[in-house]
Amino acid sequence: MSAQLAQTPIPHIPHARAGRITDQVLDHIIAAAKTAQTAQTLTEADAALILVTLPQIAEELRQRRAAMDLISDVTDLDNVLFMPSPAKG
């Protein structure tokens, strides 16, 4: 029986991820992070929000930087006008 246990792979449970990060959630994250930076009282919920969402925000930032680098590599940015996104709501 011990041979069977040694061959049984340990199940992998992926890390939890936050859901879609909306502009409202981003505003909350910004406020919580600024509170933490200024050594004010940070609630456990705000600390958890920062920790849970930071990886996705960093991934999105890296993807955006890569996209902008690609655009700048293949395009003369002096001829590109970036339009603001339409207001939401």
Coordinates of N, CA and C in Angstrom, one line a residue:
M1 N 0.8 -1.2 0.0 CA 0.0 0.0 0.0 C 0.9 1.3 0.0
S2 N 2.0 1.2 0.7 CA 2.9 2.4 0.7 C 3.4 2.7 -0.7
A3 N 3.6 1.7 -1.6 CA 4.0 2.0 -3.0 C 2.9 2.8 -3.7
Q4 N 1.7 2.4 -3.5 CA 0.6 3.2 -4.1 C 0.5 4.6 -3.7
L5 N 0.8 4.8 -2.4 CA 0.7 6.2 -1.9 C 1.9 7.0 -2.5
A6 N 3.0 6.4 -2.6 CA 4.2 7.1 -3.2 C 4.0 7.5 -4.6
Q7 N 3.2 6.8 -5.4 CA 2.9 7.0 -6.8 C 1.8 8.0 -7.0
T8 N 1.0 8.2 -6.0 CA -0.2 9.1 -6.1 C 0.2 10.5 -6.1
P9 N -0.1 11.2 -7.2 CA 0.3 12.6 -7.2 C -0.5 13.5 -6.2
I10 N 0.2 14.5 -5.7 CA -0.5 15.4 -4.8 C -1.3 16.3 -5.6
P11 N -2.6 16.5 -5.3 CA -3.5 17.4 -6.1 C -3.0 18.8 -5.9
H12 N -3.1 19.5 -7.0 CA -2.7 20.9 -7.0 C -4.0 21.8 -7.0
I13 N -4.0 22.7 -6.1 CA -5.1 23.7 -6.0 C -4.5 25.0 -6.4
P14 N -5.1 25.6 -7.4 CA -4.5 26.9 -7.9 C -4.8 28.0 -6.8
H15 N -3.9 29.0 -6.8 CA -4.1 30.2 -5.9 C -5.4 30.9 -6.3
A16 N -6.1 31.5 -5.3 CA -7.3 32.3 -5.6 C -6.9 33.5 -6.3
R17 N -7.8 33.9 -7.2 CA -7.6 35.2 -8.0 C -8.8 36.0 -7.8
A18 N -8.6 37.3 -7.8 CA -9.7 38.3 -7.7 C -10.5 38.2 -9.0
G19 N -11.8 38.6 -8.9 CA -12.6 38.7 -10.1 C -12.2 39.9 -11.0
R20 N -13.1 40.4 -11.8 CA -12.8 41.5 -12.7 C -12.5 42.7 -11.8
I21 N -11.5 43.4 -12.2 CA -11.1 44.6 -11.4 C -11.7 45.9 -12.1
T22 N -12.8 46.4 -11.6 CA -13.5 47.5 -12.2 C -12.8 48.8 -11.8
D23 N -13.2 49.9 -12.4 CA -12.7 51.2 -12.1 C -13.0 51.5 -10.6
Q24 N -14.2 51.1 -10.2 CA -14.5 51.4 -8.8 C -13.6 50.6 -7.8
V25 N -13.3 49.4 -8.2 CA -12.4 48.6 -7.3 C -11.0 49.2 -7.4
L26 N -10.5 49.6 -8.6 CA -9.2 50.3 -8.7 C -9.2 51.5 -7.8
D27 N -10.2 52.3 -7.8 CA -10.3 53.5 -6.9 C -10.1 53.1 -5.4
H28 N -10.8 52.0 -5.0 CA -10.7 51.5 -3.7 C -9.2 51.1 -3.4
I29 N -8.6 50.3 -4.3 CA -7.3 49.9 -4.1 C -6.3 51.0 -4.0
I30 N -6.5 52.1 -4.8 CA -5.6 53.3 -4.8 C -5.7 53.9 -3.4
A31 N -7.0 54.1 -2.9 CA -7.2 54.7 -1.6 C -6.5 53.9 -0.5
A32 N -6.7 52.6 -0.5 CA -6.2 51.7 0.5 C -4.6 51.7 0.4
A33 N -4.1 51.7 -0.8 CA -2.6 51.7 -0.9 C -2.0 53.0 -0.4
K34 N -2.7 54.1 -0.7 CA -2.2 55.4 -0.2 C -2.3 55.5 1.3
T35 N -3.3 54.9 1.9 CA -3.4 54.8 3.3 C -2.3 54.0 3.9
A36 N -1.9 52.9 3.3 CA -0.8 52.1 3.8 C 0.5 52.8 3.6
Q37 N 0.7 53.6 2.6 CA 1.9 54.3 2.3 C 2.2 55.4 3.3
T38 N 1.1 56.0 3.8 CA 1.2 57.1 4.7 C 1.1 56.7 6.2
A39 N 1.2 55.4 6.4 CA 1.3 54.8 7.8 C 0.0 55.1 8.6
Q40 N -1.1 55.2 7.9 CA -2.4 55.4 8.6 C -2.9 54.0 8.8
T41 N -4.0 53.9 9.6 CA -4.6 52.6 9.9 C -5.1 52.0 8.6
L42 N -4.7 50.7 8.4 CA -5.2 50.0 7.2 C -6.0 48.8 7.7
T43 N -7.2 48.7 7.2 CA -8.1 47.6 7.7 C -7.6 46.3 7.1
E44 N -8.0 45.2 7.7 CA -7.6 43.9 7.2 C -8.3 43.7 5.8
A45 N -9.5 44.2 5.6 CA -10.1 44.0 4.3 C -9.4 44.8 3.2
D46 N -8.9 46.0 3.5 CA -8.2 46.8 2.5 C -6.8 46.1 2.2
A47 N -6.2 45.6 3.3 CA -4.9 44.9 3.1 C -5.1 43.6 2.2
A48 N -6.2 42.9 2.4 CA -6.5 41.7 1.6 C -6.8 42.1 0.2
L49 N -7.5 43.2 0.0 CA -7.8 43.7 -1.3 C -6.6 44.0 -2.1
I50 N -5.6 44.7 -1.5 CA -4.4 45.0 -2.2 C -3.6 43.7 -2.5
L51 N -3.5 42.8 -1.6 CA -2.8 41.5 -1.9 C -3.4 40.6 -2.9
V52 N -4.8 40.6 -2.9 CA -5.5 39.7 -3.9 C -5.5 40.3 -5.3
T53 N -5.5 41.6 -5.4 CA -5.6 42.2 -6.8 C -4.3 42.6 -7.4
L54 N -3.2 42.7 -6.6 CA -1.9 43.2 -7.1 C -1.4 42.4 -8.2
P55 N -1.4 41.0 -8.1 CA -0.8 40.2 -9.2 C -1.5 40.5 -10.6
Q56 N -2.9 40.6 -10.6 CA -3.6 40.8 -11.8 C -3.3 42.2 -12.4
I57 N -3.2 43.2 -11.5 CA -2.9 44.6 -11.9 C -1.5 44.6 -12.5
A58 N -0.5 44.0 -11.9 CA 0.8 43.9 -12.4 C 0.9 43.2 -13.8
E59 N 0.2 42.1 -13.9 CA 0.1 41.4 -15.2 C -0.5 42.3 -16.3
E60 N -1.5 43.0 -16.0 CA -2.2 43.9 -16.9 C -1.2 45.0 -17.3
L61 N -0.5 45.5 -16.4 CA 0.5 46.6 -16.7 C 1.6 46.1 -17.6
R62 N 2.1 44.9 -17.3 CA 3.1 44.3 -18.1 C 2.6 44.1 -19.6
Q63 N 1.4 43.6 -19.7 CA 0.8 43.3 -21.0 C 0.6 44.7 -21.8
R64 N 0.2 45.7 -21.1 CA 0.0 47.0 -21.7 C 1.3 47.6 -22.1
R65 N 2.4 47.4 -21.3 CA 3.7 47.9 -21.7 C 4.2 47.2 -22.9
A66 N 4.0 45.9 -22.9 CA 4.4 45.1 -24.1 C 3.7 45.5 -25.3
A67 N 2.4 45.8 -25.2 CA 1.6 46.2 -26.4 C 2.1 47.6 -26.9
M68 N 2.4 48.5 -25.9 CA 2.8 49.8 -26.3 C 4.2 49.7 -26.9
D69 N 5.1 48.9 -26.4 CA 6.4 48.7 -27.0 C 6.3 48.2 -28.4
L70 N 5.4 47.2 -28.6 CA 5.2 46.7 -30.0 C 4.7 47.8 -30.9
I71 N 3.7 48.6 -30.5 CA 3.2 49.7 -31.3 C 4.3 50.7 -31.6
S72 N 5.2 51.0 -30.6 CA 6.2 52.0 -30.9 C 7.3 51.4 -31.8
D73 N 7.5 50.0 -31.8 CA 8.5 49.4 -32.7 C 8.0 49.4 -34.1
V74 N 6.7 49.3 -34.4 CA 6.2 49.2 -35.7 C 5.6 50.5 -36.3
T75 N 5.5 51.5 -35.4 CA 4.8 52.7 -35.8 C 5.6 53.9 -35.5
D76 N 5.5 54.9 -36.3 CA 6.0 56.2 -36.0 C 5.1 56.9 -35.1
L77 N 5.4 57.0 -33.8 CA 4.4 57.5 -32.8 C 4.1 59.0 -33.0
D78 N 4.9 59.7 -33.8 CA 4.6 61.1 -34.0 C 3.4 61.2 -34.9
N79 N 3.0 60.2 -35.6 CA 1.8 60.2 -36.4 C 0.6 59.6 -35.8
V80 N 0.7 59.2 -34.5 CA -0.3 58.5 -33.8 C -1.0 59.4 -32.8
L81 N -2.3 59.5 -32.8 CA -3.0 60.3 -31.8 C -3.8 59.3 -31.0
F82 N -3.5 59.2 -29.7 CA -4.3 58.3 -28.8 C -5.5 59.1 -28.4
M83 N -6.7 58.4 -28.6 CA -8.0 59.0 -28.3 C -8.4 58.5 -26.9
P84 N -8.9 59.4 -26.1 CA -9.4 58.9 -24.8 C -10.6 58.0 -24.9
S85 N -10.7 57.1 -24.0 CA -11.8 56.1 -24.0 C -13.1 56.9 -23.6
P86 N -14.2 56.4 -24.2 CA -15.5 57.1 -23.8 C -15.8 57.0 -22.3
A87 N -16.4 58.0 -21.8 CA -16.8 58.0 -20.4 C -17.7 56.9 -20.1
K88 N -17.6 56.3 -19.0 CA -18.4 55.2 -18.6 C -19.5 55.7 -17.7
G89 N -20.7 55.1 -17.8 CA -21.7 55.4 -16.9 C -22.8 56.1 -17.5

